[in-house]
Coordinates of C-alpha atoms and ligand atoms in Angstrom, one line a residue:
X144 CA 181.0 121.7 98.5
X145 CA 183.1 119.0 98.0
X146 CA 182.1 115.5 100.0
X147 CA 184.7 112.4 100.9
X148 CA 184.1 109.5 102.8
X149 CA 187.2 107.9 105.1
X150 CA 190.1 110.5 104.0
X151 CA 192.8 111.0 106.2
X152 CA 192.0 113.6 108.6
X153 CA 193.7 117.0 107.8
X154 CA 195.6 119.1 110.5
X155 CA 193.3 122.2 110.0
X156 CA 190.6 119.7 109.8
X157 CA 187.2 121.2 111.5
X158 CA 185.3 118.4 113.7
X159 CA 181.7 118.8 114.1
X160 CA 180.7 117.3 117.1
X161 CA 176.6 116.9 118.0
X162 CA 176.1 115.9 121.5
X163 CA 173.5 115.6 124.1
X164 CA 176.0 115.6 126.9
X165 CA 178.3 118.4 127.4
X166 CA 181.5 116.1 127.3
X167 CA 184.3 116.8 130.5
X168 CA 187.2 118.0 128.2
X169 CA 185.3 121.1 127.7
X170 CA 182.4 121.7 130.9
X171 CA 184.6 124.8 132.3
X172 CA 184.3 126.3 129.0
X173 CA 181.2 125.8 128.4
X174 CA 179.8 126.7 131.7
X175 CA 182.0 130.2 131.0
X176 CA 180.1 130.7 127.6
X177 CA 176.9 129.6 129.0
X178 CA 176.8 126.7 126.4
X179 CA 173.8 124.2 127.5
X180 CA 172.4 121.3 125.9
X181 CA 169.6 122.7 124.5
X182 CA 168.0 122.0 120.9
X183 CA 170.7 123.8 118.4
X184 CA 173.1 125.4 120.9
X185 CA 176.2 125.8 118.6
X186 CA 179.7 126.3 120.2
X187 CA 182.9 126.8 118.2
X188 CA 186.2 126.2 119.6
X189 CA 188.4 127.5 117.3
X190 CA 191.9 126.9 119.4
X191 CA 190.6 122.9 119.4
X192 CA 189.1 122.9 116.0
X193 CA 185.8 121.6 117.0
X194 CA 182.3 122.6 116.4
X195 CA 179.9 121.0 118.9
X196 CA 176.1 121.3 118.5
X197 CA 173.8 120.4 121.2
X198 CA 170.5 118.6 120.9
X199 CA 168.1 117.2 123.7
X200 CA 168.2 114.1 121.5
X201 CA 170.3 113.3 118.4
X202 CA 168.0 111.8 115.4
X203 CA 167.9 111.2 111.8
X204 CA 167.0 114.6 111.7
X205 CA 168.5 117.0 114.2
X206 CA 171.7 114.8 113.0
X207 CA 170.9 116.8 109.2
X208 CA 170.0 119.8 111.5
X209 CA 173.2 119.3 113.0
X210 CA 175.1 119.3 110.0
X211 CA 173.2 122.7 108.9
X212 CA 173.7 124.8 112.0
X213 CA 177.7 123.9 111.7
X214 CA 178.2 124.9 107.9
X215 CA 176.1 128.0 108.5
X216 CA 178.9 128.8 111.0
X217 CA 181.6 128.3 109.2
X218 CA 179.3 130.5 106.2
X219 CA 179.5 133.1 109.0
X220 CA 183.4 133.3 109.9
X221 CA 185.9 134.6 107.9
X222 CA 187.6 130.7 106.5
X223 CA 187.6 131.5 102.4
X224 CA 188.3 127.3 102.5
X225 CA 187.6 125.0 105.3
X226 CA 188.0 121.2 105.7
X227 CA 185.1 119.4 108.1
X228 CA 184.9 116.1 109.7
X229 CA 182.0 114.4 110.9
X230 CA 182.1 110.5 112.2
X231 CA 178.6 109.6 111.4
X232 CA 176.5 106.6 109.2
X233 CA 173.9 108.6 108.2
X234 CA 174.3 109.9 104.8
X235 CA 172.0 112.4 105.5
X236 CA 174.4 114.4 106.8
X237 CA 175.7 115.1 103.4
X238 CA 172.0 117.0 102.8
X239 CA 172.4 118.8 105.8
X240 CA 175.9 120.3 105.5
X241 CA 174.6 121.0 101.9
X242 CA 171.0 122.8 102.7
X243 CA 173.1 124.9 105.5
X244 CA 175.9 126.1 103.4
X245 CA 173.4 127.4 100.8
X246 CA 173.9 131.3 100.6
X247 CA 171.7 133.4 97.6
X248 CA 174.2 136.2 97.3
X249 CA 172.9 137.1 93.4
X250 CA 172.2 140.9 94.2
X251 CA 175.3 141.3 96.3
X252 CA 178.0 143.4 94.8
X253 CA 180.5 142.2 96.3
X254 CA 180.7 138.0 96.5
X255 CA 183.0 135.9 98.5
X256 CA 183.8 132.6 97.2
X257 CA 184.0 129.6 100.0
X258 CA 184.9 126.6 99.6
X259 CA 184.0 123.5 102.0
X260 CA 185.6 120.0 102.3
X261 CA 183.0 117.5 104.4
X262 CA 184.8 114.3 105.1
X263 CA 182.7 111.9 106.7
X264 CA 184.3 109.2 108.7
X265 CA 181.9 106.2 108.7
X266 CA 182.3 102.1 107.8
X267 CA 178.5 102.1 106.1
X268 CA 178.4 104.9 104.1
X269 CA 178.1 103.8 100.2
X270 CA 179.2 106.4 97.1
X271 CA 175.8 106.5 95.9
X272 CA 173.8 107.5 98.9
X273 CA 176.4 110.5 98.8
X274 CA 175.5 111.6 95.0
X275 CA 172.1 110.7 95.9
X276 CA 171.9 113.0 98.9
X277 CA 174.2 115.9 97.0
X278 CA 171.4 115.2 94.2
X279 CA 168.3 115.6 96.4
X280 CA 170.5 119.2 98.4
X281 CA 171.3 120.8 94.7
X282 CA 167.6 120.5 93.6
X283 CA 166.7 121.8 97.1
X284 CA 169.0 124.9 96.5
X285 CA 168.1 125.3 92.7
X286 CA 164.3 125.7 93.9
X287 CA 165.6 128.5 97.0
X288 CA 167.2 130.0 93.9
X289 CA 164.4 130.0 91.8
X290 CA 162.3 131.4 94.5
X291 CA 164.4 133.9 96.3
X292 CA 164.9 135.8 92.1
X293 CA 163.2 138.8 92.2
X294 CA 160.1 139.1 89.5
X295 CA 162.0 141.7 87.3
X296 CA 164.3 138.9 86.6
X297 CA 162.6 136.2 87.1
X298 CA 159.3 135.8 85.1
X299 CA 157.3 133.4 83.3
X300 CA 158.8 132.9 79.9
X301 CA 162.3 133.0 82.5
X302 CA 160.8 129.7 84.2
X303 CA 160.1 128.0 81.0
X304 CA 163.6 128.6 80.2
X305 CA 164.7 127.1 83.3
X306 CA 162.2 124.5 82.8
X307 CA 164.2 123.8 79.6
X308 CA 167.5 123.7 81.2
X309 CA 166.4 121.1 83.6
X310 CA 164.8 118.9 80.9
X311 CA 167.9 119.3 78.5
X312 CA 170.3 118.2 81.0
X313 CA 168.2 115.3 82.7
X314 CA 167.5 114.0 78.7
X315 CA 163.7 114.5 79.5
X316 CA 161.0 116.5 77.4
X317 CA 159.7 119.8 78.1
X318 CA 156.7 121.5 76.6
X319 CA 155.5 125.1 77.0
X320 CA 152.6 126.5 75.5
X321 CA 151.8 130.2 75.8
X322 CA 148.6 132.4 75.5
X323 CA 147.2 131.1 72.4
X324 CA 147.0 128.2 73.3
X325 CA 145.0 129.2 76.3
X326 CA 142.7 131.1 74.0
X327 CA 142.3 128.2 71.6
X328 CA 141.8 125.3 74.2
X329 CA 139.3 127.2 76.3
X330 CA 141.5 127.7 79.6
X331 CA 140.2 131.3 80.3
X332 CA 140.9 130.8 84.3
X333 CA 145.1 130.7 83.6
X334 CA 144.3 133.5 80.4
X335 CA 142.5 135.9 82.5
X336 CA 145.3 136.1 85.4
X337 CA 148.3 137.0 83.9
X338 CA 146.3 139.3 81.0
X339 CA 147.7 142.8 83.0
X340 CA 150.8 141.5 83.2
X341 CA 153.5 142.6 80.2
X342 CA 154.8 138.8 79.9
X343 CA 153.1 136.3 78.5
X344 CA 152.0 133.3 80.9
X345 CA 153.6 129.7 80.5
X346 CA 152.1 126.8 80.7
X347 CA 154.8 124.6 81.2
X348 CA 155.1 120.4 80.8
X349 CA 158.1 118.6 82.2
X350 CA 157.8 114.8 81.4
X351 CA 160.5 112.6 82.7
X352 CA 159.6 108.8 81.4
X353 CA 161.7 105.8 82.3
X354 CA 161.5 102.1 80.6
X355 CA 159.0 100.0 82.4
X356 CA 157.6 102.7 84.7
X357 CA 155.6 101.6 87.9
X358 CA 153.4 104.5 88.2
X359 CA 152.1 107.3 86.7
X360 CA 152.2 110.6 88.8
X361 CA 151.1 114.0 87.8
X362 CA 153.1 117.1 89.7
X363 CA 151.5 120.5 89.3
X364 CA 153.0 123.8 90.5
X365 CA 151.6 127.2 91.2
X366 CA 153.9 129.3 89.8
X367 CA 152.9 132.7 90.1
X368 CA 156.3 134.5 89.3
X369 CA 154.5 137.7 91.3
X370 CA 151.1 137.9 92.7
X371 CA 150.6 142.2 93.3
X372 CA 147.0 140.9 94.2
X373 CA 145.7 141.9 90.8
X374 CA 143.3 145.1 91.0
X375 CA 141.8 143.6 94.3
X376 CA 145.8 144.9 95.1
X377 CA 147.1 143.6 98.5
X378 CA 148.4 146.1 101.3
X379 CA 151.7 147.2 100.5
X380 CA 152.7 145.0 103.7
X381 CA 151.5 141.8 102.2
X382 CA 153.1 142.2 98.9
X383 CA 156.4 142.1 100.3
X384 CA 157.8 138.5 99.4
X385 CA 155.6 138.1 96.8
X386 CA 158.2 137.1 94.5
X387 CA 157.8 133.5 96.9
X388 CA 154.5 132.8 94.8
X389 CA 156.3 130.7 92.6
X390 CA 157.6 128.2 95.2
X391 CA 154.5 125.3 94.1
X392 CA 156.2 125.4 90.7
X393 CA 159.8 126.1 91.8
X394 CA 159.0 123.0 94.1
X395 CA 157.8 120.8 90.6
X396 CA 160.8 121.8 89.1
X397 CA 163.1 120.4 92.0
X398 CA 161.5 117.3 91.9
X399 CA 161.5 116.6 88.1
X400 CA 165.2 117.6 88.1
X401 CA 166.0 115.6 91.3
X402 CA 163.7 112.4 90.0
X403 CA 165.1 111.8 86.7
X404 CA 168.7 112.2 88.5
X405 CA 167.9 109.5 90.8
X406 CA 166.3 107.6 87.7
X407 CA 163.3 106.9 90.1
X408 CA 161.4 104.0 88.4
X409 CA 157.7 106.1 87.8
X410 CA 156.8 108.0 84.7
X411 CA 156.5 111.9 86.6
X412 CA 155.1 114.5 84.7
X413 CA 155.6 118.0 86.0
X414 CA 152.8 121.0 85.1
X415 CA 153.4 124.7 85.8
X416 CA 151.2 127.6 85.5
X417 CA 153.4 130.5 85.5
X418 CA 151.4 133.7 85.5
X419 CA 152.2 137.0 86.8
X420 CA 149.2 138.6 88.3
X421 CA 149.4 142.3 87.8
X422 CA 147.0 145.6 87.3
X423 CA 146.8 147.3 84.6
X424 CA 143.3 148.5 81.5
X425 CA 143.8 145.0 80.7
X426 CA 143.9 143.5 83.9
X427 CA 140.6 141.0 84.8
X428 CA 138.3 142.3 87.8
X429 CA 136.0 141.0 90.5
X430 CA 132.7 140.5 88.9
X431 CA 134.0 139.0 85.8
X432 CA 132.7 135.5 85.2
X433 CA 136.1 133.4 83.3
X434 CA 135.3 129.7 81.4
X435 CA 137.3 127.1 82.8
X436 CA 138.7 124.0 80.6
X437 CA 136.2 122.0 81.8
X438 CA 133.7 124.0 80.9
X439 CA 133.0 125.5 85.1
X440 CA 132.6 128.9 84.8
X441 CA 133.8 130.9 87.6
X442 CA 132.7 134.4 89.5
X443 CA 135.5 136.2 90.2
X444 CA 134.8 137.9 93.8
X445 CA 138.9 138.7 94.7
X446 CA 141.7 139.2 91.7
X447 CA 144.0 137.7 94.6
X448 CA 142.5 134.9 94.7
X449 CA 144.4 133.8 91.9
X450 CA 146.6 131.0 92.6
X451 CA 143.2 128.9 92.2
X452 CA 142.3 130.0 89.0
X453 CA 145.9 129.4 87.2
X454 CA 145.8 125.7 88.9
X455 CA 142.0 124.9 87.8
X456 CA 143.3 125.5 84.4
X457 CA 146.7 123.3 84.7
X458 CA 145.1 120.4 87.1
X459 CA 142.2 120.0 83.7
X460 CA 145.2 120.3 81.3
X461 CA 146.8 117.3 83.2
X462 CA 143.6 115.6 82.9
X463 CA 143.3 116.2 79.5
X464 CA 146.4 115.3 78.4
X465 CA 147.7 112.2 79.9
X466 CA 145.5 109.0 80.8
X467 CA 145.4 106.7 83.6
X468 CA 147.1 109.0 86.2
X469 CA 147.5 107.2 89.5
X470 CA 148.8 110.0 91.7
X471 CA 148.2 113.7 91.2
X472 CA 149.8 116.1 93.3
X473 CA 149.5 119.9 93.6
X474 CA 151.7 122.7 95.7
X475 CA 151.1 125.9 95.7
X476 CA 151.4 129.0 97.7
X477 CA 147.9 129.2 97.9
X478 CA 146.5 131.2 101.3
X479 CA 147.3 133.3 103.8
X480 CA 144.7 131.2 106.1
X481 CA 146.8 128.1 106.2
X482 CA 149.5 130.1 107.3
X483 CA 147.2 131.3 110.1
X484 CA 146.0 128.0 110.8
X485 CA 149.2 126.0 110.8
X486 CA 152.1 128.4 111.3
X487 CA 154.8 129.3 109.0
X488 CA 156.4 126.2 109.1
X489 CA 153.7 123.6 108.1
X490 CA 152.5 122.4 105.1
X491 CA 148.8 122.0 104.8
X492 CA 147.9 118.5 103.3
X493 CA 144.3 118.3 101.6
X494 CA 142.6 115.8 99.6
X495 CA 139.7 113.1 99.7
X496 CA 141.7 110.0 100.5
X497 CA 142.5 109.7 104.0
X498 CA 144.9 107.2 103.6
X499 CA 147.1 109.2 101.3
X500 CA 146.9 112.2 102.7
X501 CA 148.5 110.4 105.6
X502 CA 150.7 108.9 103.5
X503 CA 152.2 112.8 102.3
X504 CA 152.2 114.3 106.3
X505 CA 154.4 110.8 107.1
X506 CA 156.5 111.3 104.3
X507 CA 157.2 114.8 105.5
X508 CA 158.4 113.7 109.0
X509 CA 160.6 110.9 107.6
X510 CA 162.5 113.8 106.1
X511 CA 162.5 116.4 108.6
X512 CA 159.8 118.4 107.2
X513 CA 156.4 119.3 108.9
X514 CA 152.9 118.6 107.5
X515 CA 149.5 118.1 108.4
X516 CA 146.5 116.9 106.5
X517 CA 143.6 119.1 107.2
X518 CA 140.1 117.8 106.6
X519 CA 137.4 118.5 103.8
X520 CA 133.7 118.9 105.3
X521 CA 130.6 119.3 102.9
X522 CA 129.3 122.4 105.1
X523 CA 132.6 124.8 103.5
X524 CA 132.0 123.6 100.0
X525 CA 128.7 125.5 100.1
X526 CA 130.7 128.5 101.3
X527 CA 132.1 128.3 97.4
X528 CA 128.7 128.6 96.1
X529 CA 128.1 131.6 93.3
X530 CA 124.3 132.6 92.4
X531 CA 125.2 133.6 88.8
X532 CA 128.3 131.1 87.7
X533 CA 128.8 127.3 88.4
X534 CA 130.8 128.5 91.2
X535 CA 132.7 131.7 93.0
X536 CA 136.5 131.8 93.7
X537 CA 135.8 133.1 97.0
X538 CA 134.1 131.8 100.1
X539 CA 131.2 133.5 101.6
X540 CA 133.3 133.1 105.0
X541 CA 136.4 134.3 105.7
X542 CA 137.2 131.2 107.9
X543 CA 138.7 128.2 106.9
X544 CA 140.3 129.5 104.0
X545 CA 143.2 126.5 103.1
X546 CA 140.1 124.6 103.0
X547 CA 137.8 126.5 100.9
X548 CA 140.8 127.4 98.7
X549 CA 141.6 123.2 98.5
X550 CA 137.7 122.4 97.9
X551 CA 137.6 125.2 94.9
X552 CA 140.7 123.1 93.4
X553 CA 138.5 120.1 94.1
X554 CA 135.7 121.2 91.1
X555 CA 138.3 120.8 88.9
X556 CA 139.3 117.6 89.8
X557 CA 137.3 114.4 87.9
X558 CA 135.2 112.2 90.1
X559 CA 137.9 109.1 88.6
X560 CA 140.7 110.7 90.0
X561 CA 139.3 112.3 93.0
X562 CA 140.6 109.8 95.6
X563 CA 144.2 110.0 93.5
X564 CA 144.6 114.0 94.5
X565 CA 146.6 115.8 97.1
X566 CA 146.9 119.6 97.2
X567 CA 149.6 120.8 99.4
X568 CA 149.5 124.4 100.8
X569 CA 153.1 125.5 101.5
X570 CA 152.4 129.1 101.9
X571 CA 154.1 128.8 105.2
X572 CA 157.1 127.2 105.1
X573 CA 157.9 127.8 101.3
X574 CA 159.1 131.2 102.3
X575 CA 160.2 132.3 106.1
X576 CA 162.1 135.5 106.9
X577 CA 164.4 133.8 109.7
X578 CA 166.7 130.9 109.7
X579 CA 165.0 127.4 110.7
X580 CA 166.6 124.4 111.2
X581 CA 168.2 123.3 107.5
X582 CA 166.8 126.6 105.9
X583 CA 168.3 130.1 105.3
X584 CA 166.6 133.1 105.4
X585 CA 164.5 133.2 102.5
X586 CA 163.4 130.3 100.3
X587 CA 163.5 127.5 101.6
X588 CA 163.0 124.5 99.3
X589 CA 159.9 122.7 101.3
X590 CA 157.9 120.6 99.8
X591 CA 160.9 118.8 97.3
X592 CA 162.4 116.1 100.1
X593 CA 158.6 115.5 101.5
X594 CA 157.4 114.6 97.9
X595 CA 160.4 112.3 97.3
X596 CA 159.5 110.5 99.6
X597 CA 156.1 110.0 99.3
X598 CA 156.8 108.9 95.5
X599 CA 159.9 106.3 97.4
X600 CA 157.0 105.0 99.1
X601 CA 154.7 104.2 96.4
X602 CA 156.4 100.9 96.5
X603 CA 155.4 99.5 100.2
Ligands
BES2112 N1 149.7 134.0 97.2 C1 148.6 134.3 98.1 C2 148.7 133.5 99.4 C3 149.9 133.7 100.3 C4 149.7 134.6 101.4 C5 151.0 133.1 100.1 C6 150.8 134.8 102.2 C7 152.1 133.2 101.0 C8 152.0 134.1 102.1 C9 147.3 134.0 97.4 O1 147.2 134.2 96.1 C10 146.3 134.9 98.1 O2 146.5 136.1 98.0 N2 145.3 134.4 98.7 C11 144.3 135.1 99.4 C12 143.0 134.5 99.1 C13 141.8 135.3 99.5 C14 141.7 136.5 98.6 C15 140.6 134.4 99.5 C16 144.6 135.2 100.8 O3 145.1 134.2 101.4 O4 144.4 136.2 101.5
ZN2113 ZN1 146.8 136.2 95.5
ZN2114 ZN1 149.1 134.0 95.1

């Protein structure tokens, strides 16, 4: 998609119009299509060139909703090359029309190229907020990409090589070890997962490192490529979309590619665990107990609990291997139960610092994302308690699992850096089968914009 600011308006020129009053020039028309102002009511008048989308109010974010519900139209119509206008001073808007003219069309045979023109018409707008925005909406779509690859071609020595890519282009280093190095370095949580699976797990270590950096903040990503359950093997049902386990990684990935691009002044270091969790005579089994880095051994109850094991391992490996973090933050696909508790379209916020967590769910709103934090209690750690290892990877209760699941990640956590942690639970929103505001079908990228702006706010 190409963007322009202030270029003289073209005669074929498409104007998007968002309005919260149905203007007079076209109430008969829209009373005879029934068009109301109601949140995301799209009408398209081609005979007049104009798109208008109704909200109840227009904000900083229905304006980027706006912008999404309009190119997804003109996705939808037959134009093969389309010029839009907008007048707006919100540069968002370039984000929007971006996120909504995503389409993942990898596995269709045949593929139609489109291409868009946005020319926004504004007095404010400055060149770089557009490359920042177009910046922040390609990471966003690189991460849907990531996500919406199916296993067979998308695997973990695949995301290292992606991991790669990204460092080679943004200058920044990458390091990935593999299974020895699990072996030799004692990380048999990460080691025992993906052991069924025919490719080797990744560790992977993105380090983006600017002169005279303000901060140091540790990213980690769940990134299990597929997650079959393992031999405690989820209901056919359930492993549907599975291929999504990978957003917490895919998510680490965005934001190392889409920090260093906005030269953001923090040292970020990005760690993945990429794992497939498979069956297989190899495979590991409830009632094994696995050695974690930190020495914590661990009962496995459930083989699908996995997602905790593969970040015990990578949150001690950051620990390990770089001093004096000041921010630590995890995401990860982790449970079904925060789905249950928060809906598909909410991010689960948990931690020990009140005031951070706080920090993350505001962050999310500025940007049109939705989060909540979701509160530790001492009474649901005891849930995690194992008679014959330090502790079991499974709650005695099947209630309150986002928690459970957040307080297990906790034991791996040192008492220094406890009050530095968040662990963010997209297993909603990560992945929705419908469209939703900015989001296609599919992946959707969550979790990338709300981070970025927590880190932008590190400052204040
Ligand atoms: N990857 C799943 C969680 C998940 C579920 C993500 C639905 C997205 C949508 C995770 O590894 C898992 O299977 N968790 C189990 C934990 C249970 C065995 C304690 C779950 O949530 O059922
Ligand atoms: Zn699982
Ligand atoms: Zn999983």
């Amino acid at each position: 998609m190409k963007v322009e600011i202030n270029k003289s308006i073209q005669k074929d020129s498409i104007k998007i119009c968002l309005i919260n009053n149905i203007p007079d020039d076209i109430k008969d028309m829209a009373s005879l299509l029934e068009f109301k102002i109601e949140d995301e009511n799209i009408l398209f008048l081609p005979e007049q060139n104009k798109i208008f989308v109704a909200f109840e109010q227009i904000t900083q974010q229905n304006i980027k909703v706006g912008l999404a519900i309009a190119t997804r139209k003109i996705l939808a119509t037959n134009y093969t090359k389309a010029h839009i206008s907008i007048d707006s001073n919100h540069s968002e808007v370039v984000l929007g029309a971006m996120l909504g003219f995503y389409k993942f069309d990898r596995y269709k045979s045949k593929k139609t190229q489109k291409s868009l023109t946005l020319n926004i018409i504004s007095n404010t707008i400055k060149e770089q907020e557009i490359i920042d925005n177009q910046n922040i909406a390609k990471s966003i779509n690189m991460v849907r990409d990531i996500v919406n690859t199916t296993p067979e071609d998308f695997y973990p020595k695949i995301m290292a090589t992606k991991a790669q890519q990204i460092a080679k282009e943004n200058n920044i280093l990458c390091d990935v070890k593999g299974e020895d190095f699990f072996i030799s370095h004692g990380m048999g949580a990460i080691g025992a997962v993906g052991r069924a699976s025919r490719h080797e797990s990744k560790l992977i270590h993105l380090t983006y490192k600017p002169q005279n950096a303000k901060k140091k903040i540790v990213l980690v990503g769940k990134g299990l490529t597929y997650d079959s359950g393992g031999l405690s093997l989820k209901p056919s049902d359930y492993m549907v979309n599975m291929k999504s386990d990978k957003s917490g990684g895919g998510v680490v990935m965005g934001l190392m590619n889409v920090c260093a691009k906005l030269k953001l002044p923090y040292e970020i270091h990005g760690i993945i665990g990429a794992v497939e969790n498979m069956i297989g005579g190899d495979a590991y089994k409830p009632d094994d107990v696995l050695k974690a880095k930190n020495g914590k051994t661990i009962e496995v109850k459930n083989t699908d609990a996995e997602g905790r094991l593969v970040l015990a391992d990578c949150l001690c490996y950051a620990q390990d291997s770089i001093n004096d973090i000041d921010y630590m933050v995890d995401f990860a696909t982790l449970t079904g139960a925060c789905v249950v508790g928060v809906g598909s379209y909410t991010t689960g916020i948990m931690g020990h610092n009140d005031k951070l967590m706080h920090r993350m769910v505001k962050s999310a709103l500025i940007c049109g994302e939705y989060a909540t934090s979701l509160p530790f209690n001492r009474y649901l750690k005891k849930q995690l308690k194992s008679e014959i290892a330090d502790i079991s990877n499974t709650a005695s209760s099947r209630y309150g699992g986002a928690l459970t699941a957040g307080l297990f990640l906790s034991e791996f956590i040192e008492e220094k850096y406890k009050r530095k942690w968040l662990h963010c639970d997209i297993a909603g929103p990560s992945f929705v089968q419908e469209i939703w505001g900015v989001n296609p079908h599919g992946a959707s990228g969550v979790g990338v914009n709300m981070c970025l702006e927590f880190i932008k706010s590190l400052d204040s």
